């Protein structure tokens, strides 16, 4: 919701960064629940596979494009937070470019 409300990276880092992000060597999964029109689906970033998964119990074909855009926007923000928190320790891959 915060990303959808256009919160900036600094606000998101302060709110979620140190409490929710482990150190880089231990970072295996990033799970983000996403609410879209009173429906919650899950985005999972699997670091070792360099993949982003979209887990959704009620995905209709006309919703795929819009939900992928939401996931891309959130991935971009999580990527920026990670790069900021870890002082660029994260490899130069940005999550939005992971396979989906």
PDB file of C-alpha atoms in Angstrom:
ATOM      1  CA  UNK A   1       0.000   0.000   0.000  1.00  0.00           C
ATOM      2  CA  UNK A   2       2.808   2.408   0.798  1.00  0.00           C
ATOM      3  CA  UNK A   3       4.308   1.992  -2.675  1.00  0.00           C
ATOM      4  CA  UNK A   4       0.877   2.475  -4.238  1.00  0.00           C
ATOM      5  CA  UNK A   5       0.617   5.706  -2.249  1.00  0.00           C
ATOM      6  CA  UNK A   6       3.916   6.802  -3.817  1.00  0.00           C
ATOM      7  CA  UNK A   7       5.947   6.766  -0.600  1.00  0.00           C
ATOM      8  CA  UNK A   8       9.571   7.567  -1.343  1.00  0.00           C
ATOM      9  CA  UNK A   9      12.516   5.227  -0.750  1.00  0.00           C
ATOM     10  CA  UNK A  10      13.633   7.032   2.412  1.00  0.00           C
ATOM     11  CA  UNK A  11      10.197   6.676   4.024  1.00  0.00           C
ATOM     12  CA  UNK A  12       9.991   3.004   3.079  1.00  0.00           C
ATOM     13  CA  UNK A  13      13.528   2.303   4.278  1.00  0.00           C
ATOM     14  CA  UNK A  14      12.793   3.859   7.677  1.00  0.00           C
ATOM     15  CA  UNK A  15       9.526   1.975   8.016  1.00  0.00           C
ATOM     16  CA  UNK A  16      10.622  -1.477   6.789  1.00  0.00           C
ATOM     17  CA  UNK A  17      14.379  -1.597   6.262  1.00  0.00           C
ATOM     18  CA  UNK A  18      16.225  -2.630   9.374  1.00  0.00           C
ATOM     19  CA  UNK A  19      13.311  -4.491  10.941  1.00  0.00           C
ATOM     20  CA  UNK A  20      12.442  -6.656   7.936  1.00  0.00           C
ATOM     21  CA  UNK A  21      15.623  -7.048   5.859  1.00  0.00           C
ATOM     22  CA  UNK A  22      18.360  -9.480   7.008  1.00  0.00           C
ATOM     23  CA  UNK A  23      21.980  -9.167   5.976  1.00  0.00           C
ATOM     24  CA  UNK A  24      22.780  -9.872   2.326  1.00  0.00           C
ATOM     25  CA  UNK A  25      24.362 -13.340   2.737  1.00  0.00           C
ATOM     26  CA  UNK A  26      21.235 -14.483   4.616  1.00  0.00           C
ATOM     27  CA  UNK A  27      18.709 -12.942   2.248  1.00  0.00           C
ATOM     28  CA  UNK A  28      16.935 -15.831   0.504  1.00  0.00           C
ATOM     29  CA  UNK A  29      13.338 -14.706   0.045  1.00  0.00           C
ATOM     30  CA  UNK A  30      11.489 -11.433   0.095  1.00  0.00           C
ATOM     31  CA  UNK A  31       7.736 -11.921   0.567  1.00  0.00           C
ATOM     32  CA  UNK A  32       5.419  -8.987  -0.005  1.00  0.00           C
ATOM     33  CA  UNK A  33       1.649  -9.261   0.478  1.00  0.00           C
ATOM     34  CA  UNK A  34      -0.143  -6.907  -1.909  1.00  0.00           C
ATOM     35  CA  UNK A  35      -3.714  -5.665  -1.601  1.00  0.00           C
ATOM     36  CA  UNK A  36      -5.529  -4.872  -4.833  1.00  0.00           C
ATOM     37  CA  UNK A  37      -9.226  -3.973  -4.723  1.00  0.00           C
ATOM     38  CA  UNK A  38      -9.940  -5.873  -1.500  1.00  0.00           C
ATOM     39  CA  UNK A  39      -8.011  -8.940  -2.705  1.00  0.00           C
ATOM     40  CA  UNK A  40      -4.607  -9.910  -1.348  1.00  0.00           C
ATOM     41  CA  UNK A  41      -1.993 -11.695  -3.441  1.00  0.00           C
ATOM     42  CA  UNK A  42       1.643 -12.429  -2.721  1.00  0.00           C
ATOM     43  CA  UNK A  43       4.856 -11.444  -4.469  1.00  0.00           C
ATOM     44  CA  UNK A  44       7.879 -13.587  -3.605  1.00  0.00           C
ATOM     45  CA  UNK A  45      11.398 -12.671  -4.719  1.00  0.00           C
ATOM     46  CA  UNK A  46      13.629 -15.751  -4.599  1.00  0.00           C
ATOM     47  CA  UNK A  47      17.174 -14.427  -4.551  1.00  0.00           C
ATOM     48  CA  UNK A  48      19.113 -17.582  -5.457  1.00  0.00           C
ATOM     49  CA  UNK A  49      16.914 -18.252  -8.511  1.00  0.00           C
ATOM     50  CA  UNK A  50      16.670 -14.572  -9.476  1.00  0.00           C
ATOM     51  CA  UNK A  51      12.932 -14.991  -9.941  1.00  0.00           C
ATOM     52  CA  UNK A  52       9.856 -13.094  -8.885  1.00  0.00           C
ATOM     53  CA  UNK A  53       6.790 -15.203  -8.171  1.00  0.00           C
ATOM     54  CA  UNK A  54       3.202 -13.970  -8.219  1.00  0.00           C
ATOM     55  CA  UNK A  55       0.999 -16.161  -6.008  1.00  0.00           C
ATOM     56  CA  UNK A  56      -2.673 -15.428  -6.463  1.00  0.00           C
ATOM     57  CA  UNK A  57      -5.754 -17.495  -5.608  1.00  0.00           C
ATOM     58  CA  UNK A  58      -8.094 -15.410  -7.749  1.00  0.00           C
ATOM     59  CA  UNK A  59      -6.373 -14.157 -10.898  1.00  0.00           C
ATOM     60  CA  UNK A  60      -8.572 -13.479 -13.888  1.00  0.00           C
ATOM     61  CA  UNK A  61      -7.012 -13.046 -17.327  1.00  0.00           C
ATOM     62  CA  UNK A  62      -8.021  -9.378 -17.558  1.00  0.00           C
ATOM     63  CA  UNK A  63      -6.147  -8.652 -14.283  1.00  0.00           C
ATOM     64  CA  UNK A  64      -2.753 -10.107 -15.238  1.00  0.00           C
ATOM     65  CA  UNK A  65      -1.291  -6.974 -16.837  1.00  0.00           C
ATOM     66  CA  UNK A  66      -2.349  -4.615 -14.056  1.00  0.00           C
ATOM     67  CA  UNK A  67      -1.070  -6.906 -11.309  1.00  0.00           C
ATOM     68  CA  UNK A  68       2.257  -7.383 -13.088  1.00  0.00           C
ATOM     69  CA  UNK A  69       2.638  -3.596 -13.193  1.00  0.00           C
ATOM     70  CA  UNK A  70       1.980  -3.450  -9.442  1.00  0.00           C
ATOM     71  CA  UNK A  71       4.589  -6.171  -8.853  1.00  0.00           C
ATOM     72  CA  UNK A  72       7.128  -4.386 -11.075  1.00  0.00           C
ATOM     73  CA  UNK A  73       6.623  -1.121  -9.171  1.00  0.00           C
ATOM     74  CA  UNK A  74       7.029  -2.828  -5.794  1.00  0.00           C
ATOM     75  CA  UNK A  75      10.074  -4.793  -7.026  1.00  0.00           C
ATOM     76  CA  UNK A  76      11.693  -1.567  -8.126  1.00  0.00           C
ATOM     77  CA  UNK A  77      11.114   0.004  -4.707  1.00  0.00           C
ATOM     78  CA  UNK A  78      12.366  -3.096  -2.826  1.00  0.00           C
ATOM     79  CA  UNK A  79      15.448  -3.067  -5.059  1.00  0.00           C
ATOM     80  CA  UNK A  80      16.139   0.586  -4.233  1.00  0.00           C
ATOM     81  CA  UNK A  81      15.675  -0.049  -0.511  1.00  0.00           C
ATOM     82  CA  UNK A  82      18.020  -3.062  -0.649  1.00  0.00           C
ATOM     83  CA  UNK A  83      20.707  -1.113  -2.479  1.00  0.00           C
ATOM     84  CA  UNK A  84      20.399   1.719   0.036  1.00  0.00           C
ATOM     85  CA  UNK A  85      20.375  -0.490   3.150  1.00  0.00           C
ATOM     86  CA  UNK A  86      23.299  -2.632   2.102  1.00  0.00           C
ATOM     87  CA  UNK A  87      25.465   0.213   0.823  1.00  0.00           C
ATOM     88  CA  UNK A  88      25.498  -1.285  -2.668  1.00  0.00           C
ATOM     89  CA  UNK A  89      26.566  -4.745  -1.390  1.00  0.00           C
ATOM     90  CA  UNK A  90      23.767  -6.259  -3.453  1.00  0.00           C
ATOM     91  CA  UNK A  91      24.906  -7.466  -6.877  1.00  0.00           C
ATOM     92  CA  UNK A  92      24.106  -5.045  -9.661  1.00  0.00           C
ATOM     93  CA  UNK A  93      20.899  -6.844 -10.599  1.00  0.00           C
ATOM     94  CA  UNK A  94      17.659  -5.013 -10.009  1.00  0.00           C
ATOM     95  CA  UNK A  95      14.706  -7.125  -8.949  1.00  0.00           C
ATOM     96  CA  UNK A  96      12.376  -5.889 -11.727  1.00  0.00           C
ATOM     97  CA  UNK A  97      14.707  -7.552 -14.236  1.00  0.00           C
ATOM     98  CA  UNK A  98      14.422 -10.946 -12.556  1.00  0.00           C
ATOM     99  CA  UNK A  99      12.410 -13.567 -14.425  1.00  0.00           C
ATOM    100  CA  UNK A 100       8.730 -13.481 -13.530  1.00  0.00           C
TER     101      UNK A 100
END
